[in-house]
Coordinates of C-alpha atoms and ligand atoms in Angstrom, one line a residue:
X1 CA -19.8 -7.4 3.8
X2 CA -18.8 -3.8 2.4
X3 CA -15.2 -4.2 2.9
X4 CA -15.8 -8.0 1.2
X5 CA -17.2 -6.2 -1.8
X6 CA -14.9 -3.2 -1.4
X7 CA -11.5 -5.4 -1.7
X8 CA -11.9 -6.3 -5.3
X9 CA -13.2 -5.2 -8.8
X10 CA -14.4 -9.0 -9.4
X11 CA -16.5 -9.3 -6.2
X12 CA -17.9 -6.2 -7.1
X13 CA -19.1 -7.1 -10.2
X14 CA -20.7 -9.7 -9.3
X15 CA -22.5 -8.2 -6.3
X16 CA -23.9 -5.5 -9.0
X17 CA -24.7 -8.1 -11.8
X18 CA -26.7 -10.4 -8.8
X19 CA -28.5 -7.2 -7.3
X20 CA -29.7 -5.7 -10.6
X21 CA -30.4 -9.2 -12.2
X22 CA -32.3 -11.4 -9.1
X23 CA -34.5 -8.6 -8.1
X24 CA -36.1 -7.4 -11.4
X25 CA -36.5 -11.5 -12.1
X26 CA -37.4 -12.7 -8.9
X27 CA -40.2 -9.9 -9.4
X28 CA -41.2 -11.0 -12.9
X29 CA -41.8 -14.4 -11.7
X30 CA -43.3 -13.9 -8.9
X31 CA -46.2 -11.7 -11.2
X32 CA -46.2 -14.3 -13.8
X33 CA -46.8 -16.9 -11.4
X34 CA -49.3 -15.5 -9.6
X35 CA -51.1 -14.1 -12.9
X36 CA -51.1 -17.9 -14.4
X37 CA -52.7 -19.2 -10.8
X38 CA -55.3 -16.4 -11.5
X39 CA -55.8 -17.5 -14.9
X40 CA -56.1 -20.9 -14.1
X41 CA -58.5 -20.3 -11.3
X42 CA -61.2 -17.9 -14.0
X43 CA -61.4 -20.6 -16.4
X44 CA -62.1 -23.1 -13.7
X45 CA -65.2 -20.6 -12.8
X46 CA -66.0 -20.2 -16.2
X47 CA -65.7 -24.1 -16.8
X48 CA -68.4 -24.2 -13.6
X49 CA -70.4 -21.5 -14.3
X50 CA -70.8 -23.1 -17.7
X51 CA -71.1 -26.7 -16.7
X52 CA -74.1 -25.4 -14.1
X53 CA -75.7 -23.4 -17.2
X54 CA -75.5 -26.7 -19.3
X55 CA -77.1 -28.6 -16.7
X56 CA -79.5 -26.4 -15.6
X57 CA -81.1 -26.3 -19.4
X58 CA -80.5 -30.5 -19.2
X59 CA -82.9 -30.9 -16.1
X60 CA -85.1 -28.2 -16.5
X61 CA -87.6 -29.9 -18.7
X62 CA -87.9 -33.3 -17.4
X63 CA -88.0 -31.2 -13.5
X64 CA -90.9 -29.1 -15.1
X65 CA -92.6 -32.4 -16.0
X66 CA -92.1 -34.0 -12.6
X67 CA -89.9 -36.8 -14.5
X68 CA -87.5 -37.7 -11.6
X69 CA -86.1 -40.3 -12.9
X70 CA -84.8 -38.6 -16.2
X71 CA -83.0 -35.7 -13.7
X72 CA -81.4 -38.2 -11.8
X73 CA -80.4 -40.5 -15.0
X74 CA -78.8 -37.2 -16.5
X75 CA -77.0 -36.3 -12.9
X76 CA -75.4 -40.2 -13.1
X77 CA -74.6 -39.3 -16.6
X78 CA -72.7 -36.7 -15.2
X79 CA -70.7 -38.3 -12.8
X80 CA -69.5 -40.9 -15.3
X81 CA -68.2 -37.9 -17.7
X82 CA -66.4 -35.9 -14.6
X83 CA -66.2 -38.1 -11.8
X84 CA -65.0 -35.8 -9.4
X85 CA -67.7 -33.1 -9.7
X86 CA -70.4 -32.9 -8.1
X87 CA -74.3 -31.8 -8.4
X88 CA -77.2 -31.4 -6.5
X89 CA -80.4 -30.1 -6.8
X90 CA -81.7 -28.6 -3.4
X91 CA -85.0 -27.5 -2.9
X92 CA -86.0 -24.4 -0.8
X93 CA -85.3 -25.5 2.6
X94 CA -81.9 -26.8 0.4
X95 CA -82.8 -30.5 1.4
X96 CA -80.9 -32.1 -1.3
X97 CA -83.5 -33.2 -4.2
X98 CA -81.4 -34.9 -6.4
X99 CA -77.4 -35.4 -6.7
X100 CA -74.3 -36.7 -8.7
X101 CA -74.2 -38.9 -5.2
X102 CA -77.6 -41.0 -3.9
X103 CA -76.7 -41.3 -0.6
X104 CA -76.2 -37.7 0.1
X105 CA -80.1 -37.2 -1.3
X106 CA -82.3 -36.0 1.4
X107 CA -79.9 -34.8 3.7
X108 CA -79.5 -30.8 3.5
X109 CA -76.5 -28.8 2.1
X110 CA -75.4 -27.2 5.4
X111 CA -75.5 -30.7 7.3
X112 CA -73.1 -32.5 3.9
X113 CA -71.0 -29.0 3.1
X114 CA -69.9 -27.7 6.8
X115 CA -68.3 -24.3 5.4
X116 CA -70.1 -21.7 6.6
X117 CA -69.2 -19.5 4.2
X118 CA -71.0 -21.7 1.3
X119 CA -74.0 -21.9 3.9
X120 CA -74.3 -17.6 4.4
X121 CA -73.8 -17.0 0.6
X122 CA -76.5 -19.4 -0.5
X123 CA -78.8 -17.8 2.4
X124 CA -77.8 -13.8 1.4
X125 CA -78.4 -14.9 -2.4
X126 CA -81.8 -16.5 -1.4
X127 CA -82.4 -13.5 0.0
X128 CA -81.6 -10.9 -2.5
X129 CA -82.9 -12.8 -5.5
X130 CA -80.5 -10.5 -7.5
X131 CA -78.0 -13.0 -8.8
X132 CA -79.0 -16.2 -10.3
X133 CA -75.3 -17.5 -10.5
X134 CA -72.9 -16.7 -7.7
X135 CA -69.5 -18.9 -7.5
X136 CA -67.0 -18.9 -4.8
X137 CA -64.0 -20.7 -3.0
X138 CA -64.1 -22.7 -0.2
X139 CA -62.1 -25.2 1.8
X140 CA -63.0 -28.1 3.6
X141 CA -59.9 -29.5 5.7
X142 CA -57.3 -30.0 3.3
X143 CA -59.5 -30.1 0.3
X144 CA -60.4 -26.8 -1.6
X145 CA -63.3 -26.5 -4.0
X146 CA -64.7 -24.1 -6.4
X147 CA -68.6 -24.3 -6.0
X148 CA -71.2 -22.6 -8.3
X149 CA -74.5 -22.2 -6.8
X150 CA -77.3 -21.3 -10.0
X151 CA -80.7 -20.6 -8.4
X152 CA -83.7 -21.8 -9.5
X153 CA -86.4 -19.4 -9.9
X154 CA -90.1 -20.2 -10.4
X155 CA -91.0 -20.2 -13.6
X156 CA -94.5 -20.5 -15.7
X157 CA -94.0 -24.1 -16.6
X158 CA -93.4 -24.7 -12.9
X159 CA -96.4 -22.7 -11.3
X160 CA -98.5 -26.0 -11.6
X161 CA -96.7 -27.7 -9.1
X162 CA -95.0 -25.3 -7.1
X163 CA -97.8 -22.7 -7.1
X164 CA -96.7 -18.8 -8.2
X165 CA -96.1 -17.5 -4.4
X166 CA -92.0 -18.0 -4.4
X167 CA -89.4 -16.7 -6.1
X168 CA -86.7 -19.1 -5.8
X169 CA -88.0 -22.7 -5.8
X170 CA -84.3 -24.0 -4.8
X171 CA -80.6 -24.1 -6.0
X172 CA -78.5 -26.1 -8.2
X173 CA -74.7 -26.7 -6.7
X174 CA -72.1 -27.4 -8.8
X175 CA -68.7 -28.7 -6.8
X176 CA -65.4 -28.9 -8.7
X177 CA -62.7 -29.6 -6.0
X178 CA -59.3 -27.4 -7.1
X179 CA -56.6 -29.1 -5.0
X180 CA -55.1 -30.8 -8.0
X181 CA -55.4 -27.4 -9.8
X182 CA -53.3 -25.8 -7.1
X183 CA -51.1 -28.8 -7.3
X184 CA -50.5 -27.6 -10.8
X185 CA -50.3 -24.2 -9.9
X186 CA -47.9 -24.9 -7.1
X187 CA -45.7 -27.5 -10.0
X188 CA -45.9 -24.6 -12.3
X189 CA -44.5 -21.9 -10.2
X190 CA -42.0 -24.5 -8.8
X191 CA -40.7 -24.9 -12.5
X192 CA -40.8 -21.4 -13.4
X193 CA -38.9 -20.0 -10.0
X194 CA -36.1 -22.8 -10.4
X195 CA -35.6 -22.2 -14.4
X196 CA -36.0 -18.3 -13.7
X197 CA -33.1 -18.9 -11.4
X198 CA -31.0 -21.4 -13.4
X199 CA -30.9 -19.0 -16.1
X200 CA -30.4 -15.9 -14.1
X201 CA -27.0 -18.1 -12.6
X202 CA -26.0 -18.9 -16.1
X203 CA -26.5 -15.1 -17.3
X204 CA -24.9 -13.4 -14.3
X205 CA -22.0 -16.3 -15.2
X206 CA -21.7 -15.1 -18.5
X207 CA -21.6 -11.4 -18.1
X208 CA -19.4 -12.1 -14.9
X209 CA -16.9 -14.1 -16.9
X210 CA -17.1 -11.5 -20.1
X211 CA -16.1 -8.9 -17.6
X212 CA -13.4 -10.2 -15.6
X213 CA -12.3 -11.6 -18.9
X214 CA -12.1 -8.0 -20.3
X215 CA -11.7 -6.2 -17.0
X216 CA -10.6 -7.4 -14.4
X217 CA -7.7 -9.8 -15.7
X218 CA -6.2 -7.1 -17.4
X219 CA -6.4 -4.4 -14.6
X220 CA -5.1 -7.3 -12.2
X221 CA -2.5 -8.2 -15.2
X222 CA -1.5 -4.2 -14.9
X223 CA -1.7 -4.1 -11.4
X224 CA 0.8 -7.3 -10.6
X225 CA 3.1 -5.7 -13.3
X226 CA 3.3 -2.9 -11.3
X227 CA 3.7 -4.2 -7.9
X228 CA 7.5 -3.1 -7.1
X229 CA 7.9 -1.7 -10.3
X230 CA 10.9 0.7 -9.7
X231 CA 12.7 -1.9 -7.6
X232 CA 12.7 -5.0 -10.2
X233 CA 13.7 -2.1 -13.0
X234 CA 16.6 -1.5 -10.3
X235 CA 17.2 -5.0 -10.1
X236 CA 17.2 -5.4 -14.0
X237 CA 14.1 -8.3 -14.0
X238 CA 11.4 -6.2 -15.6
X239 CA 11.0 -6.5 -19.2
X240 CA 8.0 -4.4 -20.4
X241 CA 4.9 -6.8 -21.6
X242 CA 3.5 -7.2 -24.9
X243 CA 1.1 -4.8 -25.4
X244 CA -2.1 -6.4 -26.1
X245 CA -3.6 -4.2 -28.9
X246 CA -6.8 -3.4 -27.0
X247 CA -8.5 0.0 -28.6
X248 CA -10.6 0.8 -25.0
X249 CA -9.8 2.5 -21.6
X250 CA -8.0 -0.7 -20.4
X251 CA -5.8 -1.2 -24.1
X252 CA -5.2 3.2 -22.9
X253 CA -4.1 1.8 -19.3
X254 CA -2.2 -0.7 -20.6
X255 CA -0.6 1.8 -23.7
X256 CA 0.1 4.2 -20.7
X257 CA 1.7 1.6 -18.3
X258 CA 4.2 0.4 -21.2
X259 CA 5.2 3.8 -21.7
X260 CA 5.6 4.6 -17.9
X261 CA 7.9 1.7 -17.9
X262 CA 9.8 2.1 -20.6
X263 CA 10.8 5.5 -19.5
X264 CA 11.7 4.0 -16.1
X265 CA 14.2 2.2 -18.1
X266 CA 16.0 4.3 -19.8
X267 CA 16.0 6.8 -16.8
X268 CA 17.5 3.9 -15.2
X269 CA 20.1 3.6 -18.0
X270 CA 21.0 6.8 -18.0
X271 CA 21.1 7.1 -13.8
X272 CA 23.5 4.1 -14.0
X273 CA 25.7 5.8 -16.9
X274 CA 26.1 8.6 -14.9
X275 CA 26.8 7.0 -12.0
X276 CA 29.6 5.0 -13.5
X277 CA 31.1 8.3 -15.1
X278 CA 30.9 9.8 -11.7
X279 CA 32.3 7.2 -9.9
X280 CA 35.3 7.3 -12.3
X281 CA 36.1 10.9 -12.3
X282 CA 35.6 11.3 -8.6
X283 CA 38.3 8.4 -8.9
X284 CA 40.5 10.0 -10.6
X285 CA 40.4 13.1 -8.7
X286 CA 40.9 11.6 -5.4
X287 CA 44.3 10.4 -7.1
X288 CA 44.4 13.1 -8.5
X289 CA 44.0 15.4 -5.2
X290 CA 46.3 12.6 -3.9
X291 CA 49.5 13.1 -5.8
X292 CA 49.1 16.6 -6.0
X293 CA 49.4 16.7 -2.1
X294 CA 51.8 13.8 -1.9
X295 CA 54.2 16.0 -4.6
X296 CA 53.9 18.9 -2.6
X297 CA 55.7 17.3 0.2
X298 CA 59.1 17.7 -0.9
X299 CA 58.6 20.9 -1.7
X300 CA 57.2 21.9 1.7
X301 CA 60.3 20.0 3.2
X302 CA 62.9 22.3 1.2
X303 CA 60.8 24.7 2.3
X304 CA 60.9 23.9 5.9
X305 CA 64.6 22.8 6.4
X306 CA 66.1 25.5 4.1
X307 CA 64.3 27.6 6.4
X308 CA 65.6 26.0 9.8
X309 CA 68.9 26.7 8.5
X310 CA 68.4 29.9 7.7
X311 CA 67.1 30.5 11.2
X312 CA 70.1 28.4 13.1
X313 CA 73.0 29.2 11.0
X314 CA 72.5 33.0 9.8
X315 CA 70.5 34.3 12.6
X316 CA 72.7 37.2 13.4
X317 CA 73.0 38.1 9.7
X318 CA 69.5 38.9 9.6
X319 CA 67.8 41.8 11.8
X320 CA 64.5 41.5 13.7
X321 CA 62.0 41.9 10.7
X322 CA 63.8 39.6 9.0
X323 CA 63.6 36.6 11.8
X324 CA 59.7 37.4 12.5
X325 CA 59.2 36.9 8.1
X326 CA 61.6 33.8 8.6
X327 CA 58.9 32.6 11.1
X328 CA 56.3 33.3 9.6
X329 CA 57.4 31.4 6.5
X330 CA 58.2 28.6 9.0
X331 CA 55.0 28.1 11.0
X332 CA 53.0 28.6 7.1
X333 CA 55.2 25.6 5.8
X334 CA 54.2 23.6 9.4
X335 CA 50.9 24.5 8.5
X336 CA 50.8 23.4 5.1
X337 CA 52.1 19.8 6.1
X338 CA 49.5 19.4 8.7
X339 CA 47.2 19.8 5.9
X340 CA 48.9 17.7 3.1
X341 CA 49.0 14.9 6.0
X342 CA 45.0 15.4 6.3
X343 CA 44.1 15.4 2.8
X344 CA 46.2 11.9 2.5
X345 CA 44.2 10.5 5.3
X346 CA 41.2 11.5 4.1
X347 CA 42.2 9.8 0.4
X348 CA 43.3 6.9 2.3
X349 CA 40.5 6.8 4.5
X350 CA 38.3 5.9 1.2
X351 CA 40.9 4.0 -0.4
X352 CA 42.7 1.6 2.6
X353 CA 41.3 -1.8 2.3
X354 CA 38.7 -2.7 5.6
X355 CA 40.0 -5.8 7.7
X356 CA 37.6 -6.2 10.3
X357 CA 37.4 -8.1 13.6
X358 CA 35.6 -8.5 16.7
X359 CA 37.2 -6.1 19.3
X360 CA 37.0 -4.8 22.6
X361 CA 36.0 -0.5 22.3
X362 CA 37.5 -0.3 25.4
X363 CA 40.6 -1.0 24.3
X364 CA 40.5 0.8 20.9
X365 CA 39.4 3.9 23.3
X366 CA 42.0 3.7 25.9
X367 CA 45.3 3.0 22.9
X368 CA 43.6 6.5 21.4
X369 CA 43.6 8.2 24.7
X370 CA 47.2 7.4 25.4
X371 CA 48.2 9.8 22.7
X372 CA 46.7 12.3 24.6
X373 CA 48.1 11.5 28.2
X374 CA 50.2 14.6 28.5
X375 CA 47.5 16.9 27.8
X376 CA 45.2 15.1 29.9
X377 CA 47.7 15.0 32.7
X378 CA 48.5 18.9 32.2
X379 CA 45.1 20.4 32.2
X380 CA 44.0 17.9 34.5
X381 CA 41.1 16.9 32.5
X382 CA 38.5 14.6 34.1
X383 CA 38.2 11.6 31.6
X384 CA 36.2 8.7 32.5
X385 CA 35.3 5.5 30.2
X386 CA 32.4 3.5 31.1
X387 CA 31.9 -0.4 30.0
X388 CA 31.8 -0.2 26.2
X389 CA 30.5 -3.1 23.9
X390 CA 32.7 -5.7 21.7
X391 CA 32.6 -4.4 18.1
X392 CA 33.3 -5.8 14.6
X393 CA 35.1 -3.1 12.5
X394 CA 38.7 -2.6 11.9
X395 CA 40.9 -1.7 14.4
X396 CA 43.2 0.9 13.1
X397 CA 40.5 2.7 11.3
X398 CA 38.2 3.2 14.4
X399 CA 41.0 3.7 16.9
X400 CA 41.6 6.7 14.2
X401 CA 37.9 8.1 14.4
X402 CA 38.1 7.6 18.6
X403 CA 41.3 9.5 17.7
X404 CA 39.9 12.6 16.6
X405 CA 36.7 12.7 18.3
X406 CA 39.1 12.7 21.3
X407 CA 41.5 15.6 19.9
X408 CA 38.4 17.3 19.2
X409 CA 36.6 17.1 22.6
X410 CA 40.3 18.0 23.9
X411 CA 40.6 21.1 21.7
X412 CA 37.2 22.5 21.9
X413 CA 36.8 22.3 25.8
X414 CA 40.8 24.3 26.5
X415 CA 38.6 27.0 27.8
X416 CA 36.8 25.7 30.1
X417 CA 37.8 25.6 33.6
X418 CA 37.7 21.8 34.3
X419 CA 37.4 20.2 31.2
X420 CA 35.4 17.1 31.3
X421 CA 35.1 14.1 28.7
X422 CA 32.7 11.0 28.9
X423 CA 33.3 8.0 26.7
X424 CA 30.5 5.9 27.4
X425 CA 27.5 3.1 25.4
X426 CA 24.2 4.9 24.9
X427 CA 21.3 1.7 24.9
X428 CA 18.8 3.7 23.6
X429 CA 20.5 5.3 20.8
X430 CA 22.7 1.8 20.3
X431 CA 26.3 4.2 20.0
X432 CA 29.1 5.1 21.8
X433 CA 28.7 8.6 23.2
X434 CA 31.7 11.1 23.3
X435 CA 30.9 13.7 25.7
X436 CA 32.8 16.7 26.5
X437 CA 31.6 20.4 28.0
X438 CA 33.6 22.3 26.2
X439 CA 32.4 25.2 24.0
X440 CA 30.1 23.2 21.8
X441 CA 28.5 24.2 18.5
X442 CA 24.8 25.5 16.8
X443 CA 23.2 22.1 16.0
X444 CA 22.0 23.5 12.7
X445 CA 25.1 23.0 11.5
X446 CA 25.4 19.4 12.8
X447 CA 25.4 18.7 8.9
X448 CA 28.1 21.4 7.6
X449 CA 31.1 20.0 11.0
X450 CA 31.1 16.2 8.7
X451 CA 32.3 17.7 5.7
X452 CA 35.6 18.5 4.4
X453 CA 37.7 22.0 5.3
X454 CA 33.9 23.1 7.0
X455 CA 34.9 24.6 10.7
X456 CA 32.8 26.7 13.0
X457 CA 35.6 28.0 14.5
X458 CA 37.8 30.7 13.6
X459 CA 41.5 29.3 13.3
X460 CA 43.1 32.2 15.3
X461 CA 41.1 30.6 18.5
X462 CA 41.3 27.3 17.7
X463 CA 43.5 25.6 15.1
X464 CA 42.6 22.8 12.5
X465 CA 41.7 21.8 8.9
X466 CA 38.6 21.0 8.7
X467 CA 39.1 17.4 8.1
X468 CA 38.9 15.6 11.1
X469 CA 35.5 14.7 10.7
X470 CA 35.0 14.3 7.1
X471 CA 37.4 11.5 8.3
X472 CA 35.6 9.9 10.6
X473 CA 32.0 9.9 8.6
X474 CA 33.9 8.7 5.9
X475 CA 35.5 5.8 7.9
X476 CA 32.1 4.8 9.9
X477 CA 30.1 4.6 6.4
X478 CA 33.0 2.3 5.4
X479 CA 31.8 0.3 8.4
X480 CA 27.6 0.9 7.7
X481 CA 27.6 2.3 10.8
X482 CA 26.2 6.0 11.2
X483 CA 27.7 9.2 13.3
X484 CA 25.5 11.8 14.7
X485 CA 26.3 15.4 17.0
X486 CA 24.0 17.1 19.8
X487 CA 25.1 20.3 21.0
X488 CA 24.7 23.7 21.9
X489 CA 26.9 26.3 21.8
X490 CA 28.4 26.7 25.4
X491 CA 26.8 23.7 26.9
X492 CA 29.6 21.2 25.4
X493 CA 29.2 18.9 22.3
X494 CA 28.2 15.0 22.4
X495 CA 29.0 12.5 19.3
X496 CA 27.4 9.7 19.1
X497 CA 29.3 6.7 17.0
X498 CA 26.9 3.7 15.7
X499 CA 28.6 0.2 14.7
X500 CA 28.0 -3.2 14.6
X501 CA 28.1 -4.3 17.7
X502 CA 29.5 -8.1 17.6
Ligands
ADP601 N1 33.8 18.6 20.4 C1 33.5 19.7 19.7 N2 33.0 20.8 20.3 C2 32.7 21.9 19.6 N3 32.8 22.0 18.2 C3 33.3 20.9 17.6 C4 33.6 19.7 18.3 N4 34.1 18.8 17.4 C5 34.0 19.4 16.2 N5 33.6 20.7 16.3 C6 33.3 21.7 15.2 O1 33.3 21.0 14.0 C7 34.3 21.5 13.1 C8 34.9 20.4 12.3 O2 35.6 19.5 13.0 P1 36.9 18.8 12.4 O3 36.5 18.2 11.1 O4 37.4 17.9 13.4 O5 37.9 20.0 12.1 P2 38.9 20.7 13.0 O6 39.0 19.9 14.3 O7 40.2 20.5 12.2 O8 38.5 22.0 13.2 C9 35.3 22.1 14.0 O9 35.9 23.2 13.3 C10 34.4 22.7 15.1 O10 33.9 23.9 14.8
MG602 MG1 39.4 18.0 14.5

């Protein structure tokens, strides 16, 4: 039920609106109603206490005169006024005297009214002689009555008959039955519950509906505009709604929103501007970088040959100091080429168009491998390639990564005393692992090794550029695939290569 209520602004409205509304009014009307069945029930006792008053003065005369028949003519006028009330006139031993009903005359009150109650209040009031009047409830079976009992004490006028010893010479009994009055009561408070109700609907209707209306709509309104907000701004299909002029804390949300999305957007224009001029000048200085290097090349080849011939033709011209400068100049210019030759792979790398196709990594491993073969074979390195998957990338491009993950796991491990490399498919990682046990690296600089002219070794041990890698990352993002290093320093290196497998 909480978590009902909880989930939405609406539902809890409405539970608060039907709590604070339906209590307070069910409580009103259950106080008015009983109140009006009180009500109703006093003026019936007054209406009897009155009727017995009026009728007591009626008989009294023509009883203190012994004229019988005028007390019964005035009970029968009675019973033709209010036809279903009745009288009697009971003497002492309440042996009925006279009545609204002949045939009940003669018979006593406890053998014709069989509620007990009636029968010990008449007796106690008898008794005490205090109260002349006493009126009470009763029910008989399924009818209920409201009965007035007026004694009748011995008066003057009546000690010629009745002698002056009693008190009490009898009782008059009034009986109004109430079941059509509690009919009433019961149609009344019927009528009152289901209007109370009707209108409490219609009034937790219209504050509901005033509310959501004002509310809830507009917080849902907010609330949908903002579902996914930065991503449909990415994707260009927001467009900022019409603000609806609202002075109050939901016209403030709504105020607030607008501006929140409006400076979305032109952060996003100004993200995308960027990005643009970015992408064009890093364009233009990978061409640049490009030429640059490619220009250098015939320079670096004067360089070279000139100084080949200098070193074949005038060797003897030149003394010892001289050949070792000569050399020097030679192996810087060999130098220098290896890394002109890198940086142009590494522009082409970006550049060359992909042409993929299913193919067999085992393949693509062993063709890489076989540039390799002589090293292999002369430091008798233990190479093994386990079943590798069918991929979908281009061939030349990922026979070039293999390539130098290979040269690497070659260079790194020339220490060792049997170097080792494992080429095999990881399941749980989903890549193709390059393992080697050569001299490895500090893992936290898994991220520096991928990018370019960043070694961890020092050239004078092992020899390189520093692009290798920035290669390869550059060449598997090309392909969406992902490359990622475990290692630690002395305990080998493992790469692990991620593409889509076909
Ligand atoms: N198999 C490996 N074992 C140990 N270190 C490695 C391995 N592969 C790469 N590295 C480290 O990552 C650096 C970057 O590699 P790379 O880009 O191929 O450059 P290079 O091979 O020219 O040095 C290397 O200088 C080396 O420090
Ligand atoms: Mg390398």
């Amino acid at each position: 039920m909480m978590r009902f209520v909880q989930k939405s602004l609406s539902r809890k409205i409405l539970t608060i609106l039907t709590v604070s509304l339906v209590i307070p009014i069910s409580i009103i009307i259950y106080l008015s109603a009983s109140f009006q069945a009180r009500n109703m029930i006093k003026e019936m006792t007054v209406f009897g206490n009155e009727l017995a008053h009026a009728m007591y003065a009626g008989i009294r005369y023509p009883m203190s005169v012994g004229d019988s028949a005028a007390v019964s003519k005035q009970l029968l006028d009675m019973r033709e006024k209010l036809q279903d009330v009745d009288v009697y006139v009971t003497d002492y031993a309440q042996q009925i005297v006279y009545g609204t009903r002949s045939e009940l005359i003669g018979k006593t009150v406890d053998n014709e009214i069989y509620n007990q109650d009636y029968w010990r209040k008449i007796q106690e009031s008898f008794r005490a002689v205090g109260e002349t009047q006493i009126t009470f409830e009763e029910k008989i079976g399924p009818n209920r009555f409201l009965t007035t009992v007026q004694l009748l004490p011995n008066q003057v006028d009546c000690h010629h008959c009745h002698g002056a010893t009693q008190d009490i010479l009898g009782s008059m009994v009034v009986r109004t039955p109430t079941n059509h009055t509690y009919q009433v009561i019961r149609t009344q408070t019927g009528r009152v519950v289901l209007l109370g109700l009707v209108g409490t609907c219609i009034v937790i209707f219209l504050i509901y509906t005033m509310l959501t209306n004002h509310v809830t709509t507009p917080v849902n309104r907010l609330g949908a505009d903002m579902k996914n907000l930065p991503e449909r701004i990415a994707a260009g299909d927001y467009l900022a709604p019409e603000p609806s002029g609202r002075e109050d804390e939901v016209g403030h949300l709504e105020r607030s929103f607008g501006e929140m999305a409006n400076d979305l957007l032109e952060k996003r224009a100004v993200i995308e501007r960027t990005n643009r001029e970015l992408t064009t000048i890093n364009r233009e200085l990978e061409a640049f970088a490009y030429s640059v290097s490619h220009d250098l090349r015939a320079p670096l080849r004067n360089i070279d040959g000139f100084s080949k011939i200098l070193l074949d033709d005038y060797q003897e011209k030149l003394d010892e100091t001289g050949r070792h400068y000569l050399n020097r100049v030679r192996s810087g210019a060999t130098k220098m080429s290896q890394l002109i030759d890198d940086i142009l792979s590494f522009s082409r790398a970006s550049r060359t168009e992909i042409n993929p196709r299913v193919i067999d990594a085992n393949s693509l491993v062993n063709e890489a491998l076989r540039d390799f073969s002589e090293t292999i074979k002369a430091r008798d390195i233990n190479v093994r390639v386990k079943d590798l998957p069918n991929i979908n990338c281009d061939p030349n491009m990922i026979r070039t990564v293999f390539s130098n993950l290979i040269s690497n796991a070659i260079k790194y491990s020339r220490d060792v005393e049997r170097a080792e490399l494992l080429i095999d498919y990881d399941e749980t990682n989903k890549a193709i692992r390059f393992k080697d046990n050569g001299v490895g690296f500090d893992i936290k600089y898994q991220e520096k090794i991928f990018q370019v002219f960043q070694r961890l070794h020092l050239p004078e041990e092992y020899e390189g550029t520093g692009i290798g890698l920035a290669i390869v990352k550059r060449m598997i993002e090309r392909h969406q695939g992902s490359i990622w290093a475990e290692s630690e320093p002395g305990k080998g290196a493992t790469f692990y290569v991620r593409l889509p497998v076909a």
